[in-house]
Amino acid sequence: MKLVGIAGSVADKSYNRLLLKYIAREFKDVVDLDVLDINDVPLFNQSDDQTDSPAVQAISNKILAADGVIIATPEHNHTITASLKSLIEWLSFNIHPMSGKPVMIVGASYYDQGSSRAQLNLRQILESPGVDAIVMPGNEFLLANVKTVFDENDNLKDDRTVSFLKETLGKFTKFVKVINKMNEKEDPGWQSEDLESHGKVETTVEGVDMHAADWVEKAAEKTNAAEGDDYVKLDRGLLTVNQLNYFLNSMPIELTYADANNQFIYYNHFLEAKDMLAARTPGQAGNPMADCHPKRAIPHVQQVIHMLRTGQTDMFRLPVPGMGPDKYVMHYYKAMHDAKGEYKGINELVLDIMPIVQYYLKHTGQMLVKDPDADTDAVSGASTNTKPEKTDAVSGASADTEPEKPATAEPEKPDEVSGASANS
Amino acid sequence: MHKFVAIVGTNSDNSTNRKLLQFMQKHFADQATIELVEIKGLPMFNKPEDKQIPAQAQAMAKQIDQADGVIISTPEYDHSAPAALMNALEWLSYYVNPFADKPVMITGASYGSLGTSRAQEHLRQILDSPELRARIMPSSEFFLGHSLQAFDDDGNLVDQTKLAKLEDLFADFQTFVDITKQLNHANAANKQEIHDIDWANR
């Protein structure tokens, strides 16, 4: 279980940080606790938005990726520290990474009270709508008189305190599971993938007919798109649009961009459709993906897109036979994401890997032989020169058989999937 | 005539709490001198080992020390007082004691309808802590909800019922300040105890 620990103090010496580090060490077989530093988080100011500062973003991303959060708070002036409150304000202003997150509060203090009021106060703050965390009820862990409770190795001395902490942490791990179960979103399922692209994403060009053969020209005009010698700043480099085209069109791979709205918006157009491994025509660019696939292939395409969109897999591989024994054509469907991990569409790469295999064999003095122990049904054609008798992974483009029902139980193994080429 | 320090409880450039205090400064000019104090610019409180507080905080402490009372107007962030205000109060309790037995009136303005009810409760709890020991005017609350619509173009409170309430509370505060001046027998001891708080080991 992945947890992040936040010590509510920016002071060099903090018993609350010490307590979290102790928990991380002592209970490492129970939880994987990453103790974060809040020292670089600026004081919250709503008229100087620093949500995107590295310090705030780093903490937010770690919280988002964690199963739960443990906050250790000191008590200043009957309440939590301004530094902790400031962090919480950033995390409730324009971003809300704590929303629905299970939280356990602990606190250490120099005096007998052990941060009792700060803890109550922190509960109230965490449960406000902007923060929207889910704080574990009860189980208050108040560590008083901190000066005397740690030994020289920064371990808690008192066995009863340790066993209470262990018990509390054990309850929290269960609490985390329950809350995260409660938070699980209903997956709308692969059927929700709209290949007619009725939705829209921030890059969707509205008011241009997606089905039109001159979609590229119309959409370029509408968006005042860069072209020719216009420069484009890239990660990492600077090219003109022409240079970008030289570059992409010299790739020995057929590339296709389908956006998060399932719209086919680009392919590197360096071959005529008849010469391509996966045929595309210039007029298809801009089409909803439904236009590019035969009806019978649609459910399988939906399944693959949904797997990529929901992160069940980052790349889906599919050999597509049917191009003759000298070719082994692979379709790779790679999910694309922005810096925040948001799904941005699919990069489909189509290439014949046989020249690569042949080159390798020739230059290393090897040959392909049949593996007698192989348990795969999908056999390489080229070296054996036998026609594969049966294959699990069949291309949509070439398969003219009626497809079976979509394999809903095992979407990672659709019987038939194809790319934009499958309109034959 | 009493001299009050009015603390704007936010570092935001646009604040209806600042507006409220500016209005009070103008409206009660014939009854009291009110100086507005900004908390913007204070660094994050970090318990410096040399026990020194920033010059801005020192100046604030001095102003409060010399004032007859303090008015704090707080926004509400996440059901509580803003970090910026908490931060200022941390500095003002760190080996300084300007709030010891100091009369305080709390007001608050918010865009929504509640007018910072929870932040005011929070602020009372903070001001009542052993590190601050302020004398908060009891059983009095001034909530200015829907604060974006509360002022006219000249910065005057539009709602006459609200204005009457504020005038009454301010009159009470004047009396409260006079009474509180007599409740000062433990003042020296309070100041000493604040000064003796061990911040280093928290």
XYZ file of C-alpha atoms in Angstrom:
626
model
C 0.000 0.000 0.000
C 1.456 3.313 -1.119
C 1.043 6.195 1.310
C 2.473 9.675 1.463
C 3.378 11.295 4.756
C 3.184 15.037 5.268
C 4.782 16.623 8.300
C 3.107 19.923 9.017
C 6.238 21.817 9.793
C 8.893 23.663 7.836
C 11.234 23.896 10.794
C 14.591 22.175 10.500
C 13.921 20.139 13.560
C 10.483 18.595 13.638
C 9.307 15.790 15.852
C 6.389 15.284 13.535
C 8.726 14.545 10.639
C 10.675 12.292 12.986
C 7.458 10.438 13.819
C 6.592 9.913 10.139
C 10.100 8.709 9.331
C 9.829 6.320 12.256
C 6.515 4.960 10.934
C 8.050 4.563 7.466
C 10.958 2.619 8.909
C 9.282 0.579 11.591
C 6.244 -0.486 9.564
C 7.801 -0.796 6.117
C 6.398 -4.309 5.757
C 2.878 -2.897 6.268
C 2.988 0.333 4.268
C 5.236 2.023 1.742
C 5.309 5.513 3.265
C 6.949 8.328 1.304
C 7.575 11.261 3.646
C 7.284 14.520 1.701
C 8.897 17.837 2.328
C 6.697 20.940 2.351
C 9.529 23.447 2.802
C 9.393 24.841 -0.733
C 5.633 25.392 -0.806
C 4.963 29.134 -1.017
C 2.539 30.897 1.325
C -0.891 30.719 -0.250
C -2.087 33.873 -1.939
C -5.212 33.748 -4.054
C -4.091 36.705 -6.147
C -0.744 35.075 -6.950
C -1.657 31.620 -8.195
C 1.297 29.269 -7.846
C -0.611 26.042 -8.285
C 1.727 25.160 -11.136
C 4.897 25.694 -9.102
C 7.119 22.598 -8.958
C 6.729 22.291 -5.181
C 2.919 22.228 -5.257
C 2.759 20.038 -8.363
C 5.217 17.496 -6.968
C 3.175 17.072 -3.785
C -0.110 17.007 -5.674
C 1.123 14.319 -8.063
C 2.427 12.161 -5.233
C -0.882 12.456 -3.392
C -2.822 11.599 -6.544
C -0.691 8.504 -7.066
C -0.938 7.364 -3.439
C -3.580 5.150 -1.833
C -3.758 7.361 1.235
C -2.139 10.150 3.219
C -0.821 10.403 6.777
C -0.519 13.932 8.120
C 1.517 14.643 11.224
C 0.671 17.993 12.693
C 2.276 20.085 15.373
C 0.119 22.518 17.307
C 0.847 26.218 17.181
C -1.608 28.647 18.748
C -4.255 25.924 19.293
C -4.240 25.078 15.611
C -2.190 23.623 12.787
C 0.808 25.464 11.382
C 0.390 28.120 8.727
C 2.765 26.146 6.513
C 0.508 23.069 6.589
C -2.620 25.193 6.138
C -0.977 26.966 3.228
C -0.274 23.650 1.485
C -3.878 22.558 2.034
C -5.104 25.859 0.568
C -3.067 25.285 -2.606
C -4.507 21.762 -2.753
C -8.056 23.095 -2.555
C -7.859 26.162 -4.796
C -7.538 25.183 -8.452
C -6.613 21.546 -7.943
C -8.159 19.031 -5.558
C -5.823 16.051 -5.212
C -7.053 15.290 -1.689
C -10.610 14.762 -2.870
C -11.832 11.369 -1.697
C -8.380 10.515 -0.346
C -8.245 8.521 2.894
C -6.310 10.434 5.550
C -4.954 9.508 8.949
C -3.981 12.271 11.351
C -1.232 11.934 13.902
C 0.490 14.592 15.933
C 3.404 15.133 18.205
C 3.865 17.956 20.629
C 6.155 19.104 23.338
C 3.369 19.475 25.855
C 0.872 17.037 27.370
C -1.855 17.870 24.891
C -0.059 16.218 21.992
C -1.655 18.476 19.368
C -5.216 17.521 20.357
C -6.796 20.767 19.203
C -4.709 20.994 16.051
C -5.870 17.493 15.135
C -9.537 18.354 15.606
C -9.004 21.517 13.637
C -7.232 19.640 10.865
C -10.193 17.265 10.599
C -12.510 20.200 10.114
C -10.243 21.695 7.457
C -9.769 18.427 5.580
C -13.495 17.821 5.458
C -14.299 21.208 3.945
C -15.706 20.918 0.424
C -12.641 22.339 -1.343
C -10.360 19.756 0.229
C -12.893 16.917 0.448
C -10.567 14.384 2.076
C -11.958 11.436 4.011
C -10.431 11.397 7.465
C -10.389 8.182 9.467
C -12.680 8.688 12.470
C -11.473 8.061 16.016
C -8.083 6.446 16.506
C -6.416 9.626 17.698
C -2.691 9.194 17.944
C -1.390 11.987 20.138
C 2.283 11.864 20.951
C 2.899 14.148 23.906
C 6.165 15.149 25.553
C 8.068 14.387 22.371
C 11.367 15.470 23.793
C 11.547 12.326 25.894
C 9.827 9.652 23.805
C 12.440 8.942 21.100
C 15.685 7.104 21.789
C 19.061 8.015 20.308
C 18.200 6.160 17.079
C 14.980 8.145 16.685
C 12.862 5.127 17.601
C 9.891 5.322 19.948
C 10.889 4.012 23.342
C 7.584 3.012 24.861
C 6.315 -0.424 23.732
C 2.695 0.440 24.450
C 2.923 3.518 22.276
C 4.437 1.441 19.479
C 1.740 -1.217 19.719
C -1.011 1.430 19.744
C 0.554 3.041 16.697
C 0.735 -0.331 14.992
C -2.903 -1.024 15.762
C -3.946 2.413 14.495
C -1.930 1.993 11.320
C -3.427 -1.460 10.786
C -6.901 0.032 11.017
C -5.894 2.763 8.614
C -4.735 0.273 5.978
C -8.191 -1.302 6.129
C -9.818 2.128 6.061
C -7.800 2.994 2.936
C -9.031 -0.133 1.184
C -12.643 0.524 2.108
C -12.571 4.188 1.063
C -10.783 3.495 -2.190
C -13.269 0.757 -2.951
C -16.027 3.290 -2.340
C -14.275 5.763 -4.656
C -13.927 3.336 -7.534
C -15.552 4.773 -10.574
C -17.926 2.596 -12.486
C -16.101 1.812 -15.690
C -18.599 2.709 -18.398
C -17.123 -0.160 -20.380
C -15.708 -0.377 -23.856
C -19.172 0.118 -25.334
C -18.908 3.752 -24.257
C -16.175 4.439 -26.825
C -17.844 6.640 -29.409
C -16.206 5.976 -32.755
C -18.542 8.498 -34.369
C -16.633 11.175 -32.422
C -19.731 13.009 -31.224
C -17.861 14.365 -28.239
C -15.181 16.954 -28.270
C -11.767 17.473 -26.771
C -9.994 20.813 -26.401
C -8.288 20.366 -29.790
C -11.425 19.380 -31.696
C -11.994 21.769 -34.592
C -15.657 22.601 -34.490
C -17.793 23.602 -37.392
C -15.885 21.564 -39.982
C -17.409 18.387 -41.384
C -15.303 15.499 -40.122
C -16.421 13.307 -43.001
C -15.380 15.760 -45.708
C -12.471 14.850 -47.971
C -11.022 18.354 -47.554
C -11.285 18.356 -43.764
C -7.555 19.085 -43.440
C -7.757 22.203 -45.602
C -10.959 23.473 -43.967
C -9.761 22.793 -40.433
C -6.357 24.362 -41.164
C -8.062 27.495 -42.426
C -10.336 27.647 -39.410
C -7.482 27.276 -36.920
C -5.097 29.483 -38.878
C -2.697 26.526 -38.741
C 1.059 26.882 -39.119
C 2.350 25.636 -42.464
C 5.356 25.670 -44.775
C 8.174 27.675 -43.259
C 6.350 28.495 -40.022
C 8.345 27.422 -37.031
C 7.001 25.000 -34.438
C 8.559 24.706 -30.997
C 8.815 21.076 -29.937
C 10.042 18.989 -27.025
C 12.900 19.192 -27.773
C 13.818 21.296 -30.706
C 12.554 23.754 -33.279
C 11.442 22.787 -36.778
C 9.477 24.365 -39.556
C 6.319 22.613 -40.649
C 8.148 21.572 -43.820
C 10.979 20.080 -41.792
C 8.474 18.280 -39.606
C 6.924 16.772 -42.739
C 10.306 15.705 -44.165
C 11.012 14.107 -40.863
C 7.730 12.260 -40.370
C 7.453 11.223 -44.020
C 10.882 9.631 -43.972
C 10.007 7.361 -41.066
C 9.955 3.767 -42.305
C 6.788 3.365 -40.301
C 3.196 4.252 -41.083
C 2.073 6.591 -38.319
C -1.509 7.463 -37.477
C -2.813 9.862 -34.865
C -6.277 9.227 -33.427
C -7.207 11.801 -30.792
C -8.996 11.292 -27.466
C -12.294 11.971 -29.230
C -11.622 8.974 -31.503
C -11.110 11.189 -34.500
C -8.470 10.146 -37.063
C -6.599 13.434 -37.494
C -3.244 12.571 -39.058
C -1.141 10.024 -40.933
C 2.309 10.432 -42.444
C 1.398 10.541 -46.094
C 4.419 9.314 -48.004
C 2.873 6.396 -49.887
C -0.165 5.890 -52.023
C -2.865 3.840 -50.348
C -2.152 0.840 -52.588
C 1.484 0.728 -51.442
C 0.749 1.030 -47.744
C 0.733 -1.783 -45.210
C -2.421 -0.272 -43.763
C -4.119 1.672 -46.504
C -5.119 5.262 -45.882
C -6.267 7.891 -48.328
C -5.763 11.653 -47.961
C -9.506 12.200 -47.787
C -9.783 10.070 -44.660
C -7.865 12.457 -42.421
C -10.362 14.063 -40.073
C -12.813 11.183 -40.207
C -14.389 9.765 -37.078
C -12.835 6.361 -36.531
C -16.116 4.652 -37.379
C -15.642 5.830 -40.987
C -12.355 3.960 -41.218
C -13.526 0.558 -40.043
C -16.005 -2.003 -41.257
C -18.983 -2.312 -38.961
C -18.044 -5.783 -37.807
C -14.637 -4.558 -36.564
C -16.077 -1.708 -34.500
C -16.526 -3.580 -31.164
C -12.920 -4.754 -31.274
C -11.628 -1.271 -32.023
C -13.728 0.038 -29.140
C -12.174 -2.529 -26.803
C -8.627 -1.616 -27.728
C -9.231 2.126 -27.435
C -10.891 1.637 -24.082
C -7.988 -0.415 -22.764
C -5.588 2.336 -23.794
C -7.788 5.162 -22.507
C -8.306 3.524 -19.112
C -4.690 2.501 -18.764
C -5.311 -1.259 -18.711
C -2.440 -1.336 -21.134
C -0.079 1.287 -22.477
C 0.545 -0.446 -25.787
C -1.463 -2.990 -27.686
C 0.404 -5.136 -30.235
C -1.246 -6.851 -33.121
C 0.294 -8.860 -35.946
C -1.739 -8.476 -39.097
C -1.110 -11.285 -41.565
C -2.368 -11.379 -45.082
C 0.377 -9.397 -46.811
C 2.142 -12.498 -48.103
C 4.855 -14.707 -46.669
C 7.639 -12.125 -47.059
C 6.086 -9.692 -44.664
C 5.303 -9.744 -40.972
C 3.223 -6.651 -40.401
C 2.832 -5.383 -36.884
C 0.337 -2.797 -35.697
C 1.310 -1.094 -32.443
C -1.288 1.004 -30.658
C 0.436 3.266 -28.146
C -1.550 5.421 -25.706
C -0.473 9.074 -25.653
C -0.647 11.213 -22.537
C 0.098 14.789 -21.583
C 2.442 15.764 -18.759
C -0.360 15.245 -16.240
C -1.080 11.729 -17.445
C -4.275 12.740 -19.181
C -5.143 10.484 -22.159
C -4.555 12.269 -25.448
C -5.193 9.594 -28.024
C -3.491 6.771 -29.845
C -0.334 6.642 -31.872
C -0.727 3.749 -34.275
C 2.536 2.508 -35.731
C 2.434 0.039 -38.609
C 5.567 -1.609 -39.907
C 6.832 -4.779 -41.497
C 9.341 -6.216 -39.048
C 10.512 -8.948 -41.433
C 13.327 -6.830 -42.997
C 14.594 -6.181 -39.469
C 14.503 -9.862 -38.606
C 16.207 -10.810 -41.910
C 18.882 -8.186 -41.426
C 19.573 -9.447 -37.947
C 19.803 -13.084 -39.082
C 22.079 -12.257 -41.979
C 24.480 -10.164 -39.953
C 24.669 -12.551 -37.036
C 24.864 -15.703 -39.165
C 21.706 -17.241 -37.825
C 18.543 -18.706 -39.231
C 15.006 -19.179 -38.062
C 14.009 -22.679 -37.058
C 10.724 -23.874 -35.733
C 10.543 -24.159 -31.962
C 9.115 -27.604 -31.214
C 8.052 -26.461 -27.732
C 6.269 -23.311 -28.882
C 2.770 -23.111 -27.501
C 1.705 -20.160 -29.557
C -0.768 -20.524 -32.329
C 0.436 -17.456 -34.089
C 3.302 -18.764 -36.196
C 5.671 -16.712 -38.211
C 5.137 -17.395 -41.858
C 8.304 -16.350 -43.591
C 10.844 -18.898 -42.475
C 8.653 -21.933 -42.418
C 6.804 -20.991 -45.541
C 3.784 -22.721 -44.185
C 0.510 -21.018 -43.953
C -0.471 -20.427 -40.346
C -3.220 -22.868 -39.641
C -4.812 -20.961 -36.867
C -4.157 -17.665 -35.238
C -5.663 -15.943 -32.284
C -4.689 -12.563 -33.475
C -6.354 -11.914 -36.772
C -6.395 -8.718 -38.668
C -9.631 -7.008 -39.376
C -8.538 -5.719 -42.724
C -7.991 -9.077 -44.259
C -10.328 -11.260 -42.310
C -13.443 -11.768 -44.316
C -14.937 -14.237 -41.931
C -17.732 -13.284 -39.628
C -16.211 -12.218 -36.341
C -17.114 -13.915 -33.154
C -18.764 -11.978 -30.393
C -16.475 -9.424 -28.761
C -14.513 -11.025 -25.979
C -15.826 -8.924 -23.181
C -14.399 -11.023 -20.424
C -10.920 -10.804 -21.866
C -10.625 -7.542 -23.701
C -6.834 -7.890 -23.836
C -7.298 -10.610 -26.433
C -9.761 -9.388 -28.979
C -10.106 -11.744 -31.851
C -10.104 -9.093 -34.418
C -8.879 -5.565 -34.296
C -7.776 -3.280 -36.969
C -6.561 0.192 -37.467
C -7.814 2.837 -39.767
C -6.916 0.636 -42.665
C -9.693 -1.836 -42.264
C -12.081 -0.364 -44.749
C -11.259 -2.839 -47.440
C -10.248 58.505 21.618
C -9.226 54.884 21.305
C -6.579 53.856 18.842
C -7.161 50.544 17.082
C -5.141 48.428 14.743
C -7.213 46.689 12.070
C -5.614 43.580 10.564
C -6.661 42.611 7.052
C -6.855 38.821 7.407
C -5.632 38.000 3.917
C -2.726 38.639 1.559
C -5.049 38.788 -1.432
C -5.028 41.923 -3.607
C -8.787 41.983 -3.743
C -10.522 41.519 -0.439
C -13.927 42.495 0.842
C -12.488 42.139 4.348
C -10.108 44.994 3.524
C -13.108 46.894 2.164
C -15.002 46.316 5.397
C -12.119 47.590 7.524
C -11.643 50.591 5.238
C -15.324 51.346 5.665
C -15.064 51.043 9.458
C -12.023 53.306 9.459
C -13.989 55.972 7.625
C -17.351 55.423 9.276
C -16.032 55.476 12.863
C -13.429 58.192 12.276
C -15.102 60.489 14.798
C -15.132 57.749 17.462
C -11.749 56.082 17.111
C -8.517 56.088 15.157
C -8.226 52.929 13.103
C -4.966 52.019 11.356
C -5.125 49.294 8.734
C -2.342 46.716 8.790
C -1.511 44.332 5.957
C -0.103 40.844 6.479
C 1.078 40.427 2.900
C 4.822 40.077 2.546
C 5.517 38.138 5.732
C 7.661 35.067 5.060
C 6.464 31.587 6.022
C 6.836 31.030 9.761
C 9.679 28.595 10.355
C 10.718 28.944 13.999
C 14.091 30.610 13.314
C 16.678 29.542 15.851
C 17.827 33.110 16.534
C 14.295 33.835 17.802
C 14.162 36.928 15.589
C 10.972 37.829 13.792
C 10.952 39.721 10.469
C 11.046 43.539 10.554
C 7.495 43.676 9.196
C 6.264 41.494 12.062
C 8.232 43.568 14.557
C 6.569 46.720 13.290
C 3.159 45.050 13.534
C 3.899 43.892 17.084
C 4.850 47.423 18.043
C 1.715 48.894 16.491
C -0.477 46.372 18.298
C 1.379 46.917 21.526
C 0.672 50.637 21.368
C -2.959 50.243 20.340
C -5.951 50.049 22.666
C -7.374 47.159 20.746
C -7.251 45.118 17.569
C -9.888 44.436 14.937
C -9.315 41.421 12.714
C -11.397 40.798 9.640
C -11.001 37.275 8.320
C -11.983 35.490 5.147
C -12.755 31.782 5.327
C -10.656 29.233 3.447
C -11.477 25.553 3.925
C -13.714 26.143 6.965
C -10.949 28.037 8.748
C -8.848 31.184 8.841
C -6.431 31.664 5.906
C -2.873 30.390 6.188
C -1.623 33.943 5.664
C -3.448 35.133 8.806
C -2.381 32.081 10.807
C 1.152 32.775 9.652
C 1.037 36.381 10.853
C -0.288 35.241 14.234
C 2.501 32.678 14.513
C 5.102 35.382 14.013
C 3.259 37.595 16.502
C 3.499 34.924 19.183
C 7.130 33.961 18.657
C 9.084 35.420 21.573
C 6.906 38.540 21.339
C 3.610 39.065 23.140
C 1.649 41.976 21.656
C -1.660 40.158 22.010
C -1.356 39.394 25.718
C -4.610 40.687 27.277
C -5.255 42.811 24.172
C -8.944 43.403 23.370
C -9.858 41.969 19.974
C -12.963 42.343 17.847
C -13.490 39.832 15.036
C -15.348 40.498 11.817
C -15.512 38.590 8.582
C -16.724 38.940 5.027
C -17.374 36.232 2.501
C -18.810 35.931 -1.003
C -21.244 33.255 0.128
C -24.049 33.559 2.641
C -22.325 32.321 5.809
C -19.944 35.254 6.246
C -17.005 33.254 7.664
C -18.789 31.739 10.674
C -16.329 28.845 10.939
C -13.219 30.902 10.302
C -14.263 33.262 13.115
C -14.680 30.329 15.495
C -11.249 29.120 14.419
C -9.733 32.560 14.919
C -11.185 32.760 18.429
C -9.575 29.442 19.242
C -6.227 30.673 17.914
C -6.347 34.008 19.751
C -7.272 32.207 22.966
C -4.191 29.966 22.806
C -1.465 30.141 25.454
C 0.879 31.637 22.874
C -1.394 34.648 22.190
C -3.767 35.096 25.160
C -5.831 37.827 23.582
C -9.088 39.096 25.124
C -11.643 38.452 22.435
C -14.929 40.291 22.792
C -17.317 37.534 23.885
C -20.684 36.659 22.400
C -20.353 38.954 19.450
C -20.197 38.058 15.822
C -20.286 40.149 12.698
C -20.837 38.153 9.537
C -20.896 39.959 6.226
C -22.234 37.470 3.697
C -22.543 38.118 -0.036
C -19.793 40.660 0.449
C -19.307 41.396 -3.251
C -22.742 43.026 -3.246
C -22.424 44.582 0.231
C -20.763 47.880 -0.663
C -21.799 50.767 -2.895
C -19.402 52.580 -5.242
C -18.143 54.756 -2.387
C -17.311 51.714 -0.283
C -20.237 52.206 2.114
C -22.247 49.327 3.540
C -25.531 49.133 1.689
C -27.559 47.063 4.132
C -28.807 49.381 6.891
C -29.623 46.516 9.277
C -26.079 45.224 8.919
C -24.719 48.725 9.427
C -26.760 49.206 12.611
C -25.446 45.882 13.926
C -21.868 46.920 13.164
C -22.352 50.270 14.897
C -23.757 48.548 17.994
C -20.925 46.035 18.086
C -18.352 48.759 17.661
C -19.884 50.700 20.564
C -19.739 47.520 22.623
C -16.125 47.050 21.642
C -15.269 50.547 22.866
C -16.787 49.638 26.241
C -15.144 46.222 26.192
C -11.754 47.889 25.705
C -12.323 50.078 28.755
C -13.414 47.153 30.902
C -10.573 44.949 29.710
C -8.048 47.539 30.792
C -9.033 46.646 34.336
C -8.524 42.930 33.735
C -4.792 43.188 33.607
C -3.510 41.895 36.933
C -1.920 38.835 35.379
C -0.553 40.762 32.416
C 3.085 40.610 33.443
C 2.836 36.919 34.266
C 1.043 36.216 30.982
C 3.723 37.998 29.006
C 6.443 36.107 30.808
C 4.729 32.761 30.206
C 4.371 33.517 26.511
C 7.999 34.425 26.338
C 8.987 31.204 28.098
C 7.204 28.917 25.646
C 9.650 26.420 24.196
C 9.088 26.582 20.425
C 12.265 24.761 19.572
C 11.007 21.299 20.422
C 7.624 21.279 18.764
